[in-house]
Coordinates of C-alpha atoms in Angstrom, one line a residue:
X1 CA 44.1 -80.4 -8.1
X2 CA 47.5 -78.8 -7.6
X3 CA 50.5 -81.0 -8.5
X4 CA 52.6 -80.0 -5.5
X5 CA 51.2 -80.0 -1.9
X6 CA 49.8 -76.7 -0.8
X7 CA 51.1 -75.0 2.3
X8 CA 48.6 -73.4 4.8
X9 CA 49.7 -71.2 7.7
X10 CA 47.2 -70.9 10.5
X11 CA 46.8 -67.9 12.9
X12 CA 44.2 -68.1 15.7
X13 CA 42.8 -66.2 18.6
X14 CA 44.4 -67.3 21.9
X15 CA 41.6 -65.5 23.7
X16 CA 38.9 -67.9 22.5
X17 CA 38.4 -71.5 23.4
X18 CA 38.9 -73.6 20.3
X19 CA 36.0 -75.5 18.9
X20 CA 36.9 -79.2 18.9
X21 CA 34.6 -80.4 16.1
X22 CA 35.6 -77.5 13.8
X23 CA 39.3 -78.0 14.3
X24 CA 39.0 -81.8 13.7
X25 CA 37.1 -81.0 10.5
X26 CA 39.7 -78.4 9.4
X27 CA 42.8 -80.5 10.0
X28 CA 41.2 -83.7 8.8
X29 CA 40.2 -82.0 5.5
X30 CA 43.7 -80.5 5.0
X31 CA 45.3 -83.9 5.9
X32 CA 43.2 -85.7 3.4
X33 CA 44.3 -83.2 0.7
X34 CA 47.9 -83.8 1.5
X35 CA 48.5 -80.2 2.6
X36 CA 51.5 -79.0 4.6
X37 CA 50.1 -77.2 7.7
X38 CA 51.9 -74.6 9.8
X39 CA 50.4 -73.3 13.0
X40 CA 51.4 -70.1 14.8
X41 CA 53.3 -71.0 17.9
X42 CA 51.1 -69.0 20.3
X43 CA 48.0 -70.7 18.9
X44 CA 49.4 -74.3 18.7
X45 CA 49.1 -74.9 22.5
X46 CA 45.4 -74.2 22.3
X47 CA 45.1 -76.5 19.2
X48 CA 47.0 -79.3 20.8
X49 CA 44.9 -79.0 24.0
X50 CA 41.7 -79.2 21.9
X51 CA 42.8 -82.0 19.6
X52 CA 44.1 -84.2 22.4
X53 CA 45.7 -87.4 21.2
X54 CA 45.0 -86.7 17.5
X55 CA 48.2 -86.1 15.6
X56 CA 48.0 -84.2 12.3
X57 CA 51.7 -83.6 12.0
X58 CA 51.5 -79.9 12.6
X59 CA 54.6 -77.6 12.4
X60 CA 54.8 -74.5 14.5
X61 CA 56.2 -71.2 13.7
X62 CA 56.9 -68.0 15.6
X63 CA 57.9 -65.7 12.7
X64 CA 56.7 -66.9 9.4
X65 CA 59.9 -67.4 7.4
X66 CA 58.3 -69.1 4.4
X67 CA 55.6 -67.9 2.1
X68 CA 52.6 -70.3 2.2
X69 CA 50.1 -70.7 -0.5
X70 CA 47.2 -69.6 1.8
X71 CA 46.8 -68.3 5.3
X72 CA 43.9 -69.2 7.6
X73 CA 42.7 -66.8 10.2
X74 CA 40.6 -68.4 12.9
X75 CA 38.8 -65.9 15.2
X76 CA 37.1 -62.6 14.5
X77 CA 37.9 -59.5 12.5
X78 CA 40.6 -58.5 15.1
X79 CA 42.4 -61.8 14.4
X80 CA 42.2 -61.2 10.6
X81 CA 43.6 -57.7 11.0
X82 CA 46.5 -59.1 13.0
X83 CA 47.0 -61.9 10.4
X84 CA 47.0 -59.4 7.6
X85 CA 49.7 -57.4 9.3
X86 CA 51.9 -60.5 9.4
X87 CA 51.5 -61.4 5.7
X88 CA 50.5 -58.2 3.9
X89 CA 53.8 -57.6 2.3
X90 CA 53.7 -61.1 0.7
X91 CA 50.1 -60.7 -0.5
X92 CA 49.2 -64.2 0.5
X93 CA 45.4 -65.0 0.2
X94 CA 43.7 -65.1 3.6
X95 CA 40.8 -67.4 4.5
X96 CA 38.9 -65.8 7.4
X97 CA 37.1 -68.3 9.6
X98 CA 34.7 -66.5 11.9
X99 CA 34.6 -67.9 15.4
X100 CA 34.2 -64.5 16.9
X101 CA 31.2 -62.1 17.0
X102 CA 30.4 -59.9 14.0
X103 CA 32.8 -61.5 11.5
X104 CA 32.6 -58.8 8.8
X105 CA 36.0 -59.5 7.3
X106 CA 36.3 -63.1 8.5
X107 CA 32.9 -64.0 7.2
X108 CA 33.2 -67.8 6.6
X109 CA 31.4 -69.8 9.2
X110 CA 33.1 -72.9 10.6
X111 CA 30.4 -75.1 9.1
X112 CA 31.6 -74.1 5.6
X113 CA 35.2 -74.9 6.1
X114 CA 35.1 -78.2 4.0
X115 CA 33.4 -76.3 1.2
X116 CA 36.0 -73.6 1.2
X117 CA 38.9 -76.0 1.2
X118 CA 37.3 -78.0 -1.6
X119 CA 36.8 -74.8 -3.6
X120 CA 40.5 -74.0 -3.3
X121 CA 41.6 -77.3 -4.6
X122 CA 39.0 -77.1 -7.4
X123 CA 39.9 -73.5 -8.2
X124 CA 36.4 -72.3 -7.8
X125 CA 37.0 -69.4 -5.4
X126 CA 37.5 -65.7 -5.8
X127 CA 40.0 -63.3 -4.2
X128 CA 39.1 -59.8 -3.2
X129 CA 42.0 -57.4 -3.3
X130 CA 41.8 -54.8 -0.6
X131 CA 43.9 -51.7 -0.6
X132 CA 45.8 -50.7 2.5
X133 CA 47.4 -47.6 4.0
X134 CA 51.1 -46.9 4.6
X135 CA 52.1 -44.6 7.4
X136 CA 55.3 -42.6 7.7
X137 CA 56.3 -40.0 10.2
X138 CA 58.5 -36.9 10.2
X139 CA 60.1 -36.5 13.6
X140 CA 59.8 -39.5 16.0
X141 CA 60.2 -43.0 14.7
X142 CA 56.9 -44.9 14.6
X143 CA 58.5 -48.2 15.7
X144 CA 55.3 -50.3 15.1
X145 CA 53.7 -52.0 12.1
X146 CA 53.3 -49.2 9.5
X147 CA 50.5 -50.6 7.4
X148 CA 46.7 -50.6 8.0
X149 CA 43.9 -52.5 6.4
X150 CA 41.1 -50.6 8.1
X151 CA 42.2 -47.2 9.2
X152 CA 44.7 -44.8 10.7
X153 CA 43.3 -42.5 13.4
X154 CA 44.9 -39.5 15.0
X155 CA 43.3 -38.9 18.4
X156 CA 43.5 -36.7 21.5
X157 CA 44.8 -38.4 24.6
X158 CA 42.7 -39.2 27.7
X159 CA 40.9 -36.2 29.0
X160 CA 42.9 -33.7 26.9
X161 CA 41.1 -30.9 25.0
X162 CA 40.3 -31.4 21.3
X163 CA 43.2 -31.2 18.9
X164 CA 43.8 -29.2 15.8
X165 CA 44.9 -31.2 12.7
X166 CA 46.3 -29.3 9.7
X167 CA 45.4 -31.6 6.8
X168 CA 47.1 -31.4 3.4
X169 CA 46.1 -33.5 0.4
X170 CA 48.9 -33.7 -2.2
X171 CA 50.6 -30.8 -0.5
X172 CA 47.5 -28.6 -0.8
X173 CA 45.9 -27.4 2.4
X174 CA 42.4 -29.0 2.7
X175 CA 41.2 -28.0 6.2
X176 CA 42.3 -27.7 9.8
X177 CA 40.1 -30.1 11.8
X178 CA 39.1 -29.0 15.3
X179 CA 38.0 -32.2 16.8
X180 CA 38.8 -35.2 19.0
X181 CA 40.6 -36.8 16.1
X182 CA 40.6 -37.7 12.5
X183 CA 40.1 -41.1 10.8
X184 CA 41.7 -41.9 7.5
X185 CA 40.0 -45.2 6.4
X186 CA 40.2 -47.5 3.5
X187 CA 37.1 -48.8 1.8
X188 CA 37.5 -52.0 3.8
X189 CA 37.6 -49.9 7.0
X190 CA 34.6 -47.9 6.1
X191 CA 32.4 -50.2 8.1
X192 CA 34.6 -50.1 11.2
X193 CA 35.6 -47.0 13.2
X194 CA 34.7 -44.7 10.2
X195 CA 31.1 -45.9 10.2
X196 CA 30.7 -45.4 14.0
X197 CA 31.6 -41.8 13.5
X198 CA 29.1 -41.1 10.7
X199 CA 31.3 -42.0 7.7
X200 CA 29.9 -43.6 4.6
X201 CA 29.9 -47.3 3.6
X202 CA 32.2 -47.8 0.7
X203 CA 32.5 -50.7 -1.7
X204 CA 35.8 -52.5 -0.6
X205 CA 37.2 -52.5 -4.1
X206 CA 36.7 -48.8 -4.7
X207 CA 39.9 -46.8 -5.3
X208 CA 39.3 -44.2 -2.6
X209 CA 40.1 -43.2 1.0
X210 CA 37.8 -41.5 3.4
X211 CA 38.6 -38.6 5.9
X212 CA 36.2 -38.6 8.9
X213 CA 36.5 -36.3 11.9
X214 CA 35.9 -37.6 15.4
X215 CA 33.5 -35.3 17.2
X216 CA 34.2 -32.2 15.1
X217 CA 33.8 -28.8 16.7
X218 CA 31.9 -27.5 13.7
X219 CA 28.7 -29.1 12.3
X220 CA 29.7 -28.0 8.8
X221 CA 32.6 -30.6 8.8
X222 CA 31.5 -33.8 7.0
X223 CA 33.3 -36.9 5.9
X224 CA 35.2 -36.5 2.6
X225 CA 36.2 -39.1 -0.1
X226 CA 39.5 -38.6 -1.9
X227 CA 41.4 -40.7 -4.4
X228 CA 43.6 -43.4 -3.0
X229 CA 46.4 -42.0 -5.3
X230 CA 46.5 -39.0 -3.0
X231 CA 49.0 -38.4 -0.2
X232 CA 47.6 -37.1 3.1
X233 CA 50.0 -35.0 5.3
X234 CA 48.8 -34.3 8.9
X235 CA 50.2 -31.9 11.5
X236 CA 48.8 -32.0 15.0
X237 CA 48.6 -29.2 17.5
X238 CA 47.6 -30.1 21.1
X239 CA 47.5 -28.3 24.4
X240 CA 49.0 -31.4 26.0
X241 CA 51.7 -31.4 23.2
X242 CA 51.0 -35.1 22.3
X243 CA 48.4 -37.3 20.6
X244 CA 47.7 -40.9 19.8
X245 CA 48.2 -42.5 16.5
X246 CA 46.1 -45.7 16.1
X247 CA 46.8 -48.2 13.3
X248 CA 44.1 -50.8 13.0
X249 CA 43.5 -50.3 16.7
X250 CA 47.1 -50.5 17.9
X251 CA 48.0 -47.2 19.3
X252 CA 51.1 -45.2 20.3
X253 CA 51.6 -41.7 21.8
X254 CA 53.5 -39.2 19.7
X255 CA 54.7 -35.7 20.4
X256 CA 52.7 -33.1 18.5
X257 CA 55.9 -32.0 16.7
X258 CA 55.7 -35.4 14.8
X259 CA 54.0 -35.2 11.5
X260 CA 52.2 -38.1 9.8
X261 CA 52.0 -38.9 6.1
X262 CA 49.5 -41.5 4.9
X263 CA 49.4 -42.9 1.4
X264 CA 48.3 -46.1 -0.4
X265 CA 50.4 -49.1 0.5
X266 CA 52.3 -50.9 -2.3
X267 CA 50.6 -54.1 -1.3
X268 CA 47.0 -55.4 -1.2
X269 CA 45.4 -57.7 1.4
X270 CA 43.9 -60.6 -0.5
X271 CA 40.8 -62.2 1.1
X272 CA 39.4 -65.5 -0.2
X273 CA 35.6 -65.5 -0.9
X274 CA 33.4 -68.3 -2.0
X275 CA 32.1 -67.7 -5.5
X276 CA 28.5 -67.3 -4.3
X277 CA 29.3 -64.9 -1.5
X278 CA 29.1 -61.2 -2.3
X279 CA 29.9 -58.0 -0.3
X280 CA 26.3 -56.7 -0.3
X281 CA 25.1 -60.1 1.1
X282 CA 27.5 -59.6 4.0
X283 CA 26.2 -56.1 4.6
X284 CA 22.7 -57.4 4.8
X285 CA 23.5 -60.4 6.9
X286 CA 25.9 -58.8 9.4
X287 CA 24.5 -55.3 9.6
X288 CA 20.8 -55.6 8.6
X289 CA 21.7 -53.0 5.9
X290 CA 18.7 -51.8 4.0
X291 CA 16.2 -54.0 5.8
X292 CA 12.8 -52.7 6.7
X293 CA 12.5 -53.4 10.4
X294 CA 8.7 -52.9 10.2
X295 CA 8.2 -56.2 8.4

């Protein structure tokens, strides 16, 4: 057991009603371990309402100005993506508790929370290191979080015609996509927007990125895997003279004179897994991957 108290920072979904039994179990378990618990200010109101008169000496934060030992994300995959954006640069291990729907990233069910906390204090857990994308622009300032765990997508706006995307990999012209957009995904994001557009499933620890067109004009255009050491330079041409850049689902309109450069981020997103939980198990459980539906 650690000699100094561990600090846990909790982020949660304010759009879901909190589970009373689960929260009692979580905070009771952390309290018994002597942990220092910080709760995101926006989520604390929901926690206090759910816990009622029980007092676990919780400390709120708005902007996390300390580096905790662990971060807990309570919600679905969207909550974990938001949590990762808050702590990515510190590389703090994230425990994803799934109280949402699919729960592909946040794959720990609330019923396993005591087991997970015990494994942390016993040192019997593993950490998956997930690569991320860094986004830079030439022209307009991005003015939004510039790292993505899942993907960066360049998309046409509203009812506009398809866009042309001149794509360069390490300064060499690869292709000019004629499509509704282009997705640059990490292995982690391969099962997200990339997969819904026909991209491949990639082992999350592989050292690659994937380029997948959205509704390409030509049937000969297929998803492409490139090394994550590569730099992707994108120049968009649009009849409406603008386009959307979406970073893990958060989007912003840019003028088509603005170029986008995507490369591997200098940080990894570290996700805590139980030792007996493997990626391929998650694929089978969450997506029925490889299962024969005739049985």
